[in-house]
PDB file of N, CA and C in Angstrom:
ATOM      1  N   MET A   1      69.341 -64.228  11.492  1.00 55.00           N
ATOM      2  CA  MET A   1      69.989 -62.974  11.801  1.00 55.00           C
ATOM      3  C   MET A   1      68.999 -61.827  11.592  1.00 55.00           C
ATOM      4  N   SER A   2      68.865 -60.957  12.569  1.00 70.00           N
ATOM      5  CA  SER A   2      67.949 -59.828  12.492  1.00 70.00           C
ATOM      6  C   SER A   2      68.672 -58.603  11.933  1.00 70.00           C
ATOM      7  N   VAL A   3      68.119 -58.033  10.878  1.00 82.00           N
ATOM      8  CA  VAL A   3      68.691 -56.844  10.265  1.00 82.00           C
ATOM      9  C   VAL A   3      67.661 -55.734  10.356  1.00 82.00           C
ATOM     10  N   GLU A   4      68.085 -54.579  10.844  1.00 93.00           N
ATOM     11  CA  GLU A   4      67.222 -53.400  10.860  1.00 93.00           C
ATOM     12  C   GLU A   4      68.032 -52.213  10.364  1.00 93.00           C
ATOM     13  N   GLN A   5      67.595 -51.634   9.266  1.00 95.00           N
ATOM     14  CA  GLN A   5      68.257 -50.480   8.681  1.00 95.00           C
ATOM     15  C   GLN A   5      67.214 -49.437   8.323  1.00 95.00           C
ATOM     16  N   GLN A   6      67.544 -48.179   8.610  1.00 97.00           N
ATOM     17  CA  GLN A   6      66.698 -47.056   8.230  1.00 97.00           C
ATOM     18  C   GLN A   6      67.528 -46.173   7.305  1.00 97.00           C
ATOM     19  N   ILE A   7      67.083 -46.040   6.070  1.00 97.00           N
ATOM     20  CA  ILE A   7      67.870 -45.363   5.044  1.00 97.00           C
ATOM     21  C   ILE A   7      67.051 -44.245   4.413  1.00 97.00           C
ATOM     22  N   ILE A   8      67.696 -43.086   4.255  1.00 97.00           N
ATOM     23  CA  ILE A   8      67.103 -41.934   3.570  1.00 97.00           C
ATOM     24  C   ILE A   8      67.759 -41.837   2.197  1.00 97.00           C
ATOM     25  N   ILE A   9      66.959 -41.662   1.154  1.00 96.00           N
ATOM     26  CA  ILE A   9      67.486 -41.391  -0.180  1.00 96.00           C
ATOM     27  C   ILE A   9      66.903 -40.048  -0.591  1.00 96.00           C
ATOM     28  N   SER A  10      67.773 -39.101  -0.969  1.00 95.00           N
ATOM     29  CA  SER A  10      67.274 -37.779  -1.347  1.00 95.00           C
ATOM     30  C   SER A  10      67.986 -37.282  -2.596  1.00 95.00           C
ATOM     31  N   GLY A  11      67.308 -36.404  -3.301  1.00 92.00           N
ATOM     32  CA  GLY A  11      67.859 -35.820  -4.517  1.00 92.00           C
ATOM     33  C   GLY A  11      66.858 -34.846  -5.097  1.00 92.00           C
ATOM     34  N   LEU A  12      67.098 -34.459  -6.335  1.00 90.00           N
ATOM     35  CA  LEU A  12      66.183 -33.563  -7.020  1.00 90.00           C
ATOM     36  C   LEU A  12      65.310 -34.369  -7.971  1.00 90.00           C
ATOM     37  N   GLY A  13      64.155 -33.810  -8.299  1.00 87.00           N
ATOM     38  CA  GLY A  13      63.249 -34.481  -9.218  1.00 87.00           C
ATOM     39  C   GLY A  13      63.953 -34.878 -10.503  1.00 87.00           C
ATOM     40  N   GLY A  14      63.792 -36.122 -10.917  1.00 85.00           N
ATOM     41  CA  GLY A  14      64.410 -36.606 -12.139  1.00 85.00           C
ATOM     42  C   GLY A  14      65.744 -37.298 -11.947  1.00 85.00           C
ATOM     43  N   GLN A  15      66.299 -37.270 -10.734  1.00 89.00           N
ATOM     44  CA  GLN A  15      67.596 -37.900 -10.484  1.00 89.00           C
ATOM     45  C   GLN A  15      67.505 -39.398 -10.205  1.00 89.00           C
ATOM     46  N   GLY A  16      66.326 -39.909  -9.968  1.00 90.00           N
ATOM     47  CA  GLY A  16      66.191 -41.338  -9.737  1.00 90.00           C
ATOM     48  C   GLY A  16      66.046 -41.748  -8.287  1.00 90.00           C
ATOM     49  N   VAL A  17      65.621 -40.830  -7.428  1.00 92.00           N
ATOM     50  CA  VAL A  17      65.443 -41.146  -6.007  1.00 92.00           C
ATOM     51  C   VAL A  17      64.480 -42.315  -5.828  1.00 92.00           C
ATOM     52  N   LEU A  18      63.350 -42.257  -6.501  1.00 91.00           N
ATOM     53  CA  LEU A  18      62.356 -43.319  -6.350  1.00 91.00           C
ATOM     54  C   LEU A  18      62.840 -44.629  -6.965  1.00 91.00           C
ATOM     55  N   PHE A  19      63.597 -44.540  -8.055  1.00 94.00           N
ATOM     56  CA  PHE A  19      64.163 -45.742  -8.664  1.00 94.00           C
ATOM     57  C   PHE A  19      65.162 -46.410  -7.718  1.00 94.00           C
ATOM     58  N   VAL A  20      66.059 -45.627  -7.125  1.00 95.00           N
ATOM     59  CA  VAL A  20      67.049 -46.174  -6.185  1.00 95.00           C
ATOM     60  C   VAL A  20      66.338 -46.814  -4.995  1.00 95.00           C
ATOM     61  N   THR A  21      65.311 -46.146  -4.488  1.00 96.00           N
ATOM     62  CA  THR A  21      64.548 -46.691  -3.362  1.00 96.00           C
ATOM     63  C   THR A  21      63.910 -48.021  -3.738  1.00 96.00           C
ATOM     64  N   LYS A  22      63.277 -48.061  -4.902  1.00 96.00           N
ATOM     65  CA  LYS A  22      62.629 -49.298  -5.353  1.00 96.00           C
ATOM     66  C   LYS A  22      63.651 -50.412  -5.549  1.00 96.00           C
ATOM     67  N   LEU A  23      64.797 -50.081  -6.117  1.00 96.00           N
ATOM     68  CA  LEU A  23      65.850 -51.069  -6.343  1.00 96.00           C
ATOM     69  C   LEU A  23      66.342 -51.668  -5.026  1.00 96.00           C
ATOM     70  N   LEU A  24      66.617 -50.810  -4.044  1.00 96.00           N
ATOM     71  CA  LEU A  24      67.072 -51.293  -2.736  1.00 96.00           C
ATOM     72  C   LEU A  24      65.979 -52.090  -2.025  1.00 96.00           C
ATOM     73  N   ALA A  25      64.739 -51.612  -2.116  1.00 97.00           N
ATOM     74  CA  ALA A  25      63.620 -52.309  -1.468  1.00 97.00           C
ATOM     75  C   ALA A  25      63.411 -53.692  -2.072  1.00 97.00           C
ATOM     76  N   GLU A  26      63.420 -53.782  -3.389  1.00 97.00           N
ATOM     77  CA  GLU A  26      63.215 -55.075  -4.040  1.00 97.00           C
ATOM     78  C   GLU A  26      64.365 -56.038  -3.765  1.00 97.00           C
ATOM     79  N   THR A  27      65.578 -55.510  -3.657  1.00 96.00           N
ATOM     80  CA  THR A  27      66.726 -56.349  -3.316  1.00 96.00           C
ATOM     81  C   THR A  27      66.562 -56.924  -1.915  1.00 96.00           C
ATOM     82  N   ALA A  28      66.141 -56.086  -0.971  1.00 96.00           N
ATOM     83  CA  ALA A  28      65.921 -56.560   0.403  1.00 96.00           C
ATOM     84  C   ALA A  28      64.789 -57.587   0.456  1.00 96.00           C
ATOM     85  N   MET A  29      63.702 -57.331  -0.281  1.00 96.00           N
ATOM     86  CA  MET A  29      62.581 -58.277  -0.300  1.00 96.00           C
ATOM     87  C   MET A  29      62.986 -59.613  -0.917  1.00 96.00           C
ATOM     88  N   ALA A  30      63.857 -59.569  -1.922  1.00 97.00           N
ATOM     89  CA  ALA A  30      64.334 -60.807  -2.548  1.00 97.00           C
ATOM     90  C   ALA A  30      65.135 -61.658  -1.562  1.00 97.00           C
ATOM     91  N   GLU A  31      65.685 -61.004  -0.539  1.00 94.00           N
ATOM     92  CA  GLU A  31      66.424 -61.708   0.517  1.00 94.00           C
ATOM     93  C   GLU A  31      65.526 -62.010   1.721  1.00 94.00           C
ATOM     94  N   ASN A  32      64.212 -61.849   1.530  1.00 95.00           N
ATOM     95  CA  ASN A  32      63.188 -62.151   2.544  1.00 95.00           C
ATOM     96  C   ASN A  32      63.204 -61.233   3.767  1.00 95.00           C
ATOM     97  N   TYR A  33      63.627 -59.984   3.575  1.00 95.00           N
ATOM     98  CA  TYR A  33      63.530 -59.003   4.654  1.00 95.00           C
ATOM     99  C   TYR A  33      62.209 -58.253   4.531  1.00 95.00           C
ATOM    100  N   LYS A  34      61.674 -57.816   5.660  1.00 96.00           N
ATOM    101  CA  LYS A  34      60.497 -56.948   5.652  1.00 96.00           C
ATOM    102  C   LYS A  34      60.951 -55.561   5.216  1.00 96.00           C
ATOM    103  N   VAL A  35      60.115 -54.890   4.424  1.00 96.00           N
ATOM    104  CA  VAL A  35      60.480 -53.583   3.880  1.00 96.00           C
ATOM    105  C   VAL A  35      59.301 -52.625   3.980  1.00 96.00           C
ATOM    106  N   LEU A  36      59.573 -51.390   4.390  1.00 95.00           N
ATOM    107  CA  LEU A  36      58.599 -50.298   4.356  1.00 95.00           C
ATOM    108  C   LEU A  36      59.231 -49.136   3.601  1.00 95.00           C
ATOM    109  N   THR A  37      58.459 -48.484   2.743  1.00 95.00           N
ATOM    110  CA  THR A  37      58.955 -47.302   2.040  1.00 95.00           C
ATOM    111  C   THR A  37      57.906 -46.197   2.083  1.00 95.00           C
ATOM    112  N   SER A  38      58.388 -44.984   1.944  1.00 93.00           N
ATOM    113  CA  SER A  38      57.520 -43.819   1.855  1.00 93.00           C
ATOM    114  C   SER A  38      58.313 -42.738   1.143  1.00 93.00           C
ATOM    115  N   GLU A  39      57.625 -41.832   0.463  1.00 86.00           N
ATOM    116  CA  GLU A  39      58.345 -40.752  -0.196  1.00 86.00           C
ATOM    117  C   GLU A  39      57.553 -39.457  -0.164  1.00 86.00           C
ATOM    118  N   THR A  40      58.295 -38.368  -0.293  1.00 81.00           N
ATOM    119  CA  THR A  40      57.718 -37.040  -0.394  1.00 81.00           C
ATOM    120  C   THR A  40      58.230 -36.438  -1.691  1.00 81.00           C
ATOM    121  N   HIS A  41      57.315 -36.063  -2.571  1.00 68.00           N
ATOM    122  CA  HIS A  41      57.706 -35.581  -3.887  1.00 68.00           C
ATOM    123  C   HIS A  41      57.895 -34.070  -3.943  1.00 68.00           C
ATOM    124  N   GLY A  42      57.109 -33.310  -3.225  1.00 66.00           N
ATOM    125  CA  GLY A  42      57.219 -31.857  -3.281  1.00 66.00           C
ATOM    126  C   GLY A  42      57.057 -31.352  -4.703  1.00 66.00           C
ATOM    127  N   MET A  43      57.963 -30.512  -5.123  1.00 62.00           N
ATOM    128  CA  MET A  43      57.944 -29.952  -6.476  1.00 62.00           C
ATOM    129  C   MET A  43      58.879 -30.745  -7.384  1.00 62.00           C
ATOM    130  N   ALA A  44      58.809 -32.053  -7.312  1.00 58.00           N
ATOM    131  CA  ALA A  44      59.733 -32.928  -8.033  1.00 58.00           C
ATOM    132  C   ALA A  44      59.740 -32.669  -9.538  1.00 58.00           C
ATOM    133  N   GLN A  45      58.579 -32.403 -10.114  1.00 64.00           N
ATOM    134  CA  GLN A  45      58.516 -32.190 -11.559  1.00 64.00           C
ATOM    135  C   GLN A  45      59.233 -30.918 -11.976  1.00 64.00           C
ATOM    136  N   ARG A  46      59.468 -30.033 -11.057  1.00 69.00           N
ATOM    137  CA  ARG A  46      60.150 -28.778 -11.356  1.00 69.00           C
ATOM    138  C   ARG A  46      61.573 -28.770 -10.798  1.00 69.00           C
ATOM    139  N   GLY A  47      62.127 -29.951 -10.571  1.00 74.00           N
ATOM    140  CA  GLY A  47      63.493 -30.039 -10.060  1.00 74.00           C
ATOM    141  C   GLY A  47      63.588 -29.838  -8.567  1.00 74.00           C
ATOM    142  N   GLY A  48      62.461 -29.925  -7.869  1.00 83.00           N
ATOM    143  CA  GLY A  48      62.454 -29.761  -6.417  1.00 83.00           C
ATOM    144  C   GLY A  48      63.005 -30.985  -5.709  1.00 83.00           C
ATOM    145  N   ILE A  49      63.134 -30.891  -4.408  1.00 88.00           N
ATOM    146  CA  ILE A  49      63.716 -31.959  -3.608  1.00 88.00           C
ATOM    147  C   ILE A  49      62.738 -33.113  -3.432  1.00 88.00           C
ATOM    148  N   VAL A  50      63.269 -34.320  -3.601  1.00 91.00           N
ATOM    149  CA  VAL A  50      62.518 -35.554  -3.379  1.00 91.00           C
ATOM    150  C   VAL A  50      63.241 -36.317  -2.278  1.00 91.00           C
ATOM    151  N   ILE A  51      62.498 -36.827  -1.310  1.00 93.00           N
ATOM    152  CA  ILE A  51      63.087 -37.633  -0.244  1.00 93.00           C
ATOM    153  C   ILE A  51      62.273 -38.911  -0.102  1.00 93.00           C
ATOM    154  N   SER A  52      62.972 -40.017   0.068  1.00 96.00           N
ATOM    155  CA  SER A  52      62.273 -41.273   0.319  1.00 96.00           C
ATOM    156  C   SER A  52      62.867 -41.934   1.552  1.00 96.00           C
ATOM    157  N   TYR A  53      62.036 -42.697   2.214  1.00 96.00           N
ATOM    158  CA  TYR A  53      62.406 -43.398   3.440  1.00 96.00           C
ATOM    159  C   TYR A  53      62.333 -44.890   3.156  1.00 96.00           C
ATOM    160  N   LEU A  54      63.375 -45.607   3.513  1.00 97.00           N
ATOM    161  CA  LEU A  54      63.415 -47.052   3.328  1.00 97.00           C
ATOM    162  C   LEU A  54      63.775 -47.692   4.657  1.00 97.00           C
ATOM    163  N   LYS A  55      62.895 -48.546   5.137  1.00 97.00           N
ATOM    164  CA  LYS A  55      63.151 -49.275   6.381  1.00 97.00           C
ATOM    165  C   LYS A  55      63.190 -50.758   6.065  1.00 97.00           C
ATOM    166  N   ILE A  56      64.279 -51.384   6.461  1.00 97.00           N
ATOM    167  CA  ILE A  56      64.454 -52.817   6.260  1.00 97.00           C
ATOM    168  C   ILE A  56      64.469 -53.461   7.634  1.00 97.00           C
ATOM    169  N   GLY A  57      63.553 -54.372   7.867  1.00 95.00           N
ATOM    170  CA  GLY A  57      63.464 -55.024   9.172  1.00 95.00           C
ATOM    171  C   GLY A  57      62.072 -54.907   9.750  1.00 95.00           C
ATOM    172  N   ASP A  58      61.966 -55.156  11.034  1.00 93.00           N
ATOM    173  CA  ASP A  58      60.677 -55.210  11.717  1.00 93.00           C
ATOM    174  C   ASP A  58      60.295 -53.836  12.269  1.00 93.00           C
ATOM    175  N   PHE A  59      59.733 -52.988  11.418  1.00 93.00           N
ATOM    176  CA  PHE A  59      59.301 -51.646  11.803  1.00 93.00           C
ATOM    177  C   PHE A  59      57.793 -51.537  11.617  1.00 93.00           C
ATOM    178  N   SER A  60      57.165 -50.634  12.375  1.00 90.00           N
ATOM    179  CA  SER A  60      55.714 -50.491  12.271  1.00 90.00           C
ATOM    180  C   SER A  60      55.281 -49.316  11.403  1.00 90.00           C
ATOM    181  N   GLY A  61      56.136 -48.323  11.216  1.00 90.00           N
ATOM    182  CA  GLY A  61      55.782 -47.161  10.408  1.00 90.00           C
ATOM    183  C   GLY A  61      56.902 -46.815   9.448  1.00 90.00           C
ATOM    184  N   PRO A  62      56.583 -46.180   8.300  1.00 88.00           N
ATOM    185  CA  PRO A  62      57.588 -45.954   7.264  1.00 88.00           C
ATOM    186  C   PRO A  62      58.476 -44.719   7.435  1.00 88.00           C
ATOM    187  N   LEU A  63      58.073 -43.747   8.236  1.00 91.00           N
ATOM    188  CA  LEU A  63      58.862 -42.518   8.350  1.00 91.00           C
ATOM    189  C   LEU A  63      60.035 -42.693   9.308  1.00 91.00           C
ATOM    190  N   ILE A  64      61.083 -41.893   9.083  1.00 94.00           N
ATOM    191  CA  ILE A  64      62.288 -41.948   9.913  1.00 94.00           C
ATOM    192  C   ILE A  64      62.415 -40.634  10.663  1.00 94.00           C
ATOM    193  N   ARG A  65      62.534 -40.726  11.968  1.00 95.00           N
ATOM    194  CA  ARG A  65      62.626 -39.530  12.807  1.00 95.00           C
ATOM    195  C   ARG A  65      64.035 -38.941  12.761  1.00 95.00           C
ATOM    196  N   PRO A  66      64.164 -37.630  13.026  1.00 95.00           N
ATOM    197  CA  PRO A  66      65.482 -36.988  13.035  1.00 95.00           C
ATOM    198  C   PRO A  66      66.459 -37.711  13.957  1.00 95.00           C
ATOM    199  N   GLY A  67      67.682 -37.888  13.458  1.00 94.00           N
ATOM    200  CA  GLY A  67      68.728 -38.521  14.242  1.00 94.00           C
ATOM    201  C   GLY A  67      68.619 -40.027  14.346  1.00 94.00           C
ATOM    202  N   LYS A  68      67.753 -40.659  13.554  1.00 95.00           N
ATOM    203  CA  LYS A  68      67.539 -42.111  13.645  1.00 95.00           C
ATOM    204  C   LYS A  68      67.954 -42.881  12.388  1.00 95.00           C
ATOM    205  N   ALA A  69      68.242 -42.196  11.285  1.00 96.00           N
ATOM    206  CA  ALA A  69      68.608 -42.892  10.047  1.00 96.00           C
ATOM    207  C   ALA A  69      70.003 -43.492  10.162  1.00 96.00           C
ATOM    208  N   ASP A  70      70.142 -44.719   9.699  1.00 95.00           N
ATOM    209  CA  ASP A  70      71.452 -45.368   9.662  1.00 95.00           C
ATOM    210  C   ASP A  70      72.291 -44.832   8.515  1.00 95.00           C
ATOM    211  N   ALA A  71      71.630 -44.411   7.440  1.00 94.00           N
ATOM    212  CA  ALA A  71      72.352 -43.957   6.253  1.00 94.00           C
ATOM    213  C   ALA A  71      71.540 -42.929   5.480  1.00 94.00           C
ATOM    214  N   LEU A  72      72.272 -42.068   4.778  1.00 94.00           N
ATOM    215  CA  LEU A  72      71.680 -41.095   3.858  1.00 94.00           C
ATOM    216  C   LEU A  72      72.407 -41.239   2.531  1.00 94.00           C
ATOM    217  N   ILE A  73      71.648 -41.441   1.474  1.00 94.00           N
ATOM    218  CA  ILE A  73      72.204 -41.437   0.123  1.00 94.00           C
ATOM    219  C   ILE A  73      71.689 -40.160  -0.527  1.00 94.00           C
ATOM    220  N   ALA A  74      72.586 -39.188  -0.730  1.00 92.00           N
ATOM    221  CA  ALA A  74      72.206 -37.892  -1.296  1.00 92.00           C
ATOM    222  C   ALA A  74      72.683 -37.833  -2.746  1.00 92.00           C
ATOM    223  N   LEU A  75      71.742 -37.821  -3.678  1.00 91.00           N
ATOM    224  CA  LEU A  75      72.087 -37.791  -5.093  1.00 91.00           C
ATOM    225  C   LEU A  75      72.497 -36.398  -5.548  1.00 91.00           C
ATOM    226  N   LYS A  76      72.330 -35.422  -4.689  1.00 89.00           N
ATOM    227  CA  LYS A  76      72.743 -34.039  -4.948  1.00 89.00           C
ATOM    228  C   LYS A  76      73.231 -33.458  -3.627  1.00 89.00           C
ATOM    229  N   GLU A  77      74.370 -32.768  -3.640  1.00 84.00           N
ATOM    230  CA  GLU A  77      74.943 -32.233  -2.399  1.00 84.00           C
ATOM    231  C   GLU A  77      73.951 -31.351  -1.646  1.00 84.00           C
ATOM    232  N   GLU A  78      73.196 -30.572  -2.365  1.00 87.00           N
ATOM    233  CA  GLU A  78      72.189 -29.688  -1.758  1.00 87.00           C
ATOM    234  C   GLU A  78      71.239 -30.459  -0.840  1.00 87.00           C
ATOM    235  N   THR A  79      70.867 -31.668  -1.243  1.00 88.00           N
ATOM    236  CA  THR A  79      69.924 -32.435  -0.428  1.00 88.00           C
ATOM    237  C   THR A  79      70.588 -33.019   0.812  1.00 88.00           C
ATOM    238  N   PHE A  80      71.905 -33.218   0.761  1.00 87.00           N
ATOM    239  CA  PHE A  80      72.635 -33.642   1.961  1.00 87.00           C
ATOM    240  C   PHE A  80      72.501 -32.571   3.039  1.00 87.00           C
ATOM    241  N   HIS A  81      72.648 -31.315   2.644  1.00 85.00           N
ATOM    242  CA  HIS A  81      72.548 -30.214   3.608  1.00 85.00           C
ATOM    243  C   HIS A  81      71.126 -30.072   4.158  1.00 85.00           C
ATOM    244  N   HIS A  82      70.127 -30.457   3.379  1.00 88.00           N
ATOM    245  CA  HIS A  82      68.738 -30.422   3.847  1.00 88.00           C
ATOM    246  C   HIS A  82      68.398 -31.569   4.786  1.00 88.00           C
ATOM    247  N   HIS A  83      68.973 -32.744   4.546  1.00 90.00           N
ATOM    248  CA  HIS A  83      68.536 -33.947   5.258  1.00 90.00           C
ATOM    249  C   HIS A  83      69.590 -34.597   6.147  1.00 90.00           C
ATOM    250  N   GLY A  84      70.762 -34.005   6.264  1.00 89.00           N
ATOM    251  CA  GLY A  84      71.819 -34.578   7.097  1.00 89.00           C
ATOM    252  C   GLY A  84      71.420 -34.755   8.554  1.00 89.00           C
ATOM    253  N   TYR A  85      70.536 -33.906   9.043  1.00 91.00           N
ATOM    254  CA  TYR A  85      70.101 -33.984  10.446  1.00 91.00           C
ATOM    255  C   TYR A  85      69.328 -35.271  10.752  1.00 91.00           C
ATOM    256  N   LEU A  86      68.879 -35.963   9.725  1.00 94.00           N
ATOM    257  CA  LEU A  86      68.131 -37.202   9.928  1.00 94.00           C
ATOM    258  C   LEU A  86      69.033 -38.384  10.290  1.00 94.00           C
ATOM    259  N   VAL A  87      70.341 -38.261  10.001  1.00 93.00           N
ATOM    260  CA  VAL A  87      71.282 -39.364  10.224  1.00 93.00           C
ATOM    261  C   VAL A  87      71.755 -39.368  11.670  1.00 93.00           C
ATOM    262  N   LYS A  88      71.808 -40.570  12.253  1.00 93.00           N
ATOM    263  CA  LYS A  88      72.281 -40.684  13.634  1.00 93.00           C
ATOM    264  C   LYS A  88      73.786 -40.448  13.691  1.00 93.00           C
ATOM    265  N   ASP A  89      74.299 -40.184  14.883  1.00 87.00           N
ATOM    266  CA  ASP A  89      75.702 -39.820  15.054  1.00 87.00           C
ATOM    267  C   ASP A  89      76.680 -40.855  14.513  1.00 87.00           C
ATOM    268  N   ASN A  90      76.377 -42.124  14.613  1.00 86.00           N
ATOM    269  CA  ASN A  90      77.293 -43.143  14.101  1.00 86.00           C
ATOM    270  C   ASN A  90      76.830 -43.700  12.755  1.00 86.00           C
ATOM    271  N   GLY A  91      75.976 -42.957  12.055  1.00 89.00           N
ATOM    272  CA  GLY A  91      75.510 -43.368  10.737  1.00 89.00           C
ATOM    273  C   GLY A  91      76.500 -42.951   9.664  1.00 89.00           C
ATOM    274  N   PHE A  92      76.109 -43.118   8.403  1.00 86.00           N
ATOM    275  CA  PHE A  92      76.987 -42.687   7.320  1.00 86.00           C
ATOM    276  C   PHE A  92      76.170 -42.093   6.185  1.00 86.00           C
ATOM    277  N   SER A  93      76.858 -41.307   5.368  1.00 86.00           N
ATOM    278  CA  SER A  93      76.225 -40.688   4.210  1.00 86.00           C
ATOM    279  C   SER A  93      77.064 -40.931   2.973  1.00 86.00           C
ATOM    280  N   VAL A  94      76.379 -41.129   1.862  1.00 86.00           N
ATOM    281  CA  VAL A  94      77.016 -41.182   0.553  1.00 86.00           C
ATOM    282  C   VAL A  94      76.467 -39.981  -0.200  1.00 86.00           C
ATOM    283  N   VAL A  95      77.369 -39.075  -0.620  1.00 85.00           N
ATOM    284  CA  VAL A  95      76.946 -37.812  -1.214  1.00 85.00           C
ATOM    285  C   VAL A  95      77.548 -37.667  -2.608  1.00 85.00           C
ATOM    286  N   ASN A  96      76.716 -37.368  -3.578  1.00 82.00           N
ATOM    287  CA  ASN A  96      77.181 -37.087  -4.929  1.00 82.00           C
ATOM    288  C   ASN A  96      77.637 -35.631  -4.948  1.00 82.00           C
ATOM    289  N   SER A  97      78.950 -35.430  -4.780  1.00 77.00           N
ATOM    290  CA  SER A  97      79.487 -34.081  -4.666  1.00 77.00           C
ATOM    291  C   SER A  97      80.896 -34.041  -5.247  1.00 77.00           C
ATOM    292  N   PRO A  98      81.244 -32.955  -5.947  1.00 71.00           N
ATOM    293  CA  PRO A  98      82.608 -32.842  -6.468  1.00 71.00           C
ATOM    294  C   PRO A  98      83.625 -32.454  -5.393  1.00 71.00           C
ATOM    295  N   SER A  99      83.153 -32.066  -4.223  1.00 69.00           N
ATOM    296  CA  SER A  99      84.067 -31.629  -3.162  1.00 69.00           C
ATOM    297  C   SER A  99      83.850 -32.437  -1.888  1.00 69.00           C
ATOM    298  N   ARG A 100      84.868 -32.440  -1.048  1.00 66.00           N
ATOM    299  CA  ARG A 100      84.803 -33.158   0.222  1.00 66.00           C
ATOM    300  C   ARG A 100      83.930 -32.368   1.199  1.00 66.00           C
ATOM    301  N   ILE A 101      83.087 -33.080   1.905  1.00 65.00           N
ATOM    302  CA  ILE A 101      82.209 -32.460   2.893  1.00 65.00           C
ATOM    303  C   ILE A 101      82.706 -32.859   4.270  1.00 65.00           C
ATOM    304  N   GLU A 102      82.981 -31.886   5.105  1.00 63.00           N
ATOM    305  CA  GLU A 102      83.499 -32.161   6.445  1.00 63.00           C
ATOM    306  C   GLU A 102      82.347 -32.379   7.421  1.00 63.00           C
ATOM    307  N   SER A 103      82.493 -33.397   8.236  1.00 61.00           N
ATOM    308  CA  SER A 103      81.516 -33.657   9.286  1.00 61.00           C
ATOM    309  C   SER A 103      82.169 -34.481  10.373  1.00 61.00           C
ATOM    310  N   ASN A 104      81.987 -34.070  11.605  1.00 54.00           N
ATOM    311  CA  ASN A 104      82.503 -34.875  12.715  1.00 54.00           C
ATOM    312  C   ASN A 104      81.386 -35.707  13.340  1.00 54.00           C
ATOM    313  N   ARG A 105      80.179 -35.604  12.804  1.00 56.00           N
ATOM    314  CA  ARG A 105      79.044 -36.369  13.334  1.00 56.00           C
ATOM    315  C   ARG A 105      79.005 -37.797  12.827  1.00 56.00           C
ATOM    316  N   PHE A 106      79.333 -37.983  11.551  1.00 51.00           N
ATOM    317  CA  PHE A 106      79.221 -39.314  10.977  1.00 51.00           C
ATOM    318  C   PHE A 106      80.146 -39.452   9.783  1.00 51.00           C
ATOM    319  N   PHE A 107      80.358 -40.680   9.351  1.00 51.00           N
ATOM    320  CA  PHE A 107      81.201 -40.983   8.203  1.00 51.00           C
ATOM    321  C   PHE A 107      80.442 -40.679   6.919  1.00 51.00           C
ATOM    322  N   PHE A 108      81.152 -40.208   5.912  1.00 52.00           N
ATOM    323  CA  PHE A 108      80.506 -40.002   4.626  1.00 52.00           C
ATOM    324  C   PHE A 108      81.463 -40.378   3.505  1.00 52.00           C
ATOM    325  N   CYS A 109      80.902 -40.579   2.354  1.00 55.00           N
ATOM    326  CA  CYS A 109      81.656 -40.919   1.156  1.00 55.00           C
ATOM    327  C   CYS A 109      81.204 -39.960   0.070  1.00 55.00           C
ATOM    328  N   SER A 110      82.138 -39.298  -0.590  1.00 53.00           N
ATOM    329  CA  SER A 110      81.805 -38.344  -1.638  1.00 53.00           C
ATOM    330  C   SER A 110      82.092 -38.961  -3.001  1.00 53.00           C
ATOM    331  N   LEU A 111      81.128 -38.910  -3.889  1.00 56.00           N
ATOM    332  CA  LEU A 111      81.288 -39.461  -5.234  1.00 56.00           C
ATOM    333  C   LEU A 111      81.628 -38.340  -6.193  1.00 56.00           C
ATOM    334  N   GLN A 112      82.642 -38.548  -7.015  1.00 56.00           N
ATOM    335  CA  GLN A 112      83.039 -37.521  -7.964  1.00 56.00           C
ATOM    336  C   GLN A 112      82.839 -38.015  -9.380  1.00 56.00           C
ATOM    337  N   GLY A 113      82.194 -37.193 -10.186  1.00 54.00           N
ATOM    338  CA  GLY A 113      81.969 -37.529 -11.584  1.00 54.00           C
ATOM    339  C   GLY A 113      83.056 -36.940 -12.462  1.00 54.00           C
ATOM    340  N   PRO A 114      82.952 -37.140 -13.776  1.00 50.00           N
ATOM    341  CA  PRO A 114      83.967 -36.617 -14.707  1.00 50.00           C
ATOM    342  C   PRO A 114      83.961 -35.106 -14.764  1.00 50.00           C
TER     343      PRO A 114
END
């Protein structure tokens, strides 16, 4: 079975963006899928935005073009608003947000903490 997924993980420095990316990548590799990753740190040490790209399947380059991501995992709502344009119309987003985010472009799931 051929699996191809393009996933964006975004958040602020210190939230675990790179850890989540590594965890998902290693899980896919343990199942014998090809994996490519790339990340942009920016001002991560100062709480700036961090974005990582995870491609599972037969891809030649690690970056994901706008409108091509199958999924976005936003560890902070602010980063969803920065990177939502990367998700394709029938993709989905998981957003760490206390409020519901409306979108008619794609499905999303909002996580609420205590």
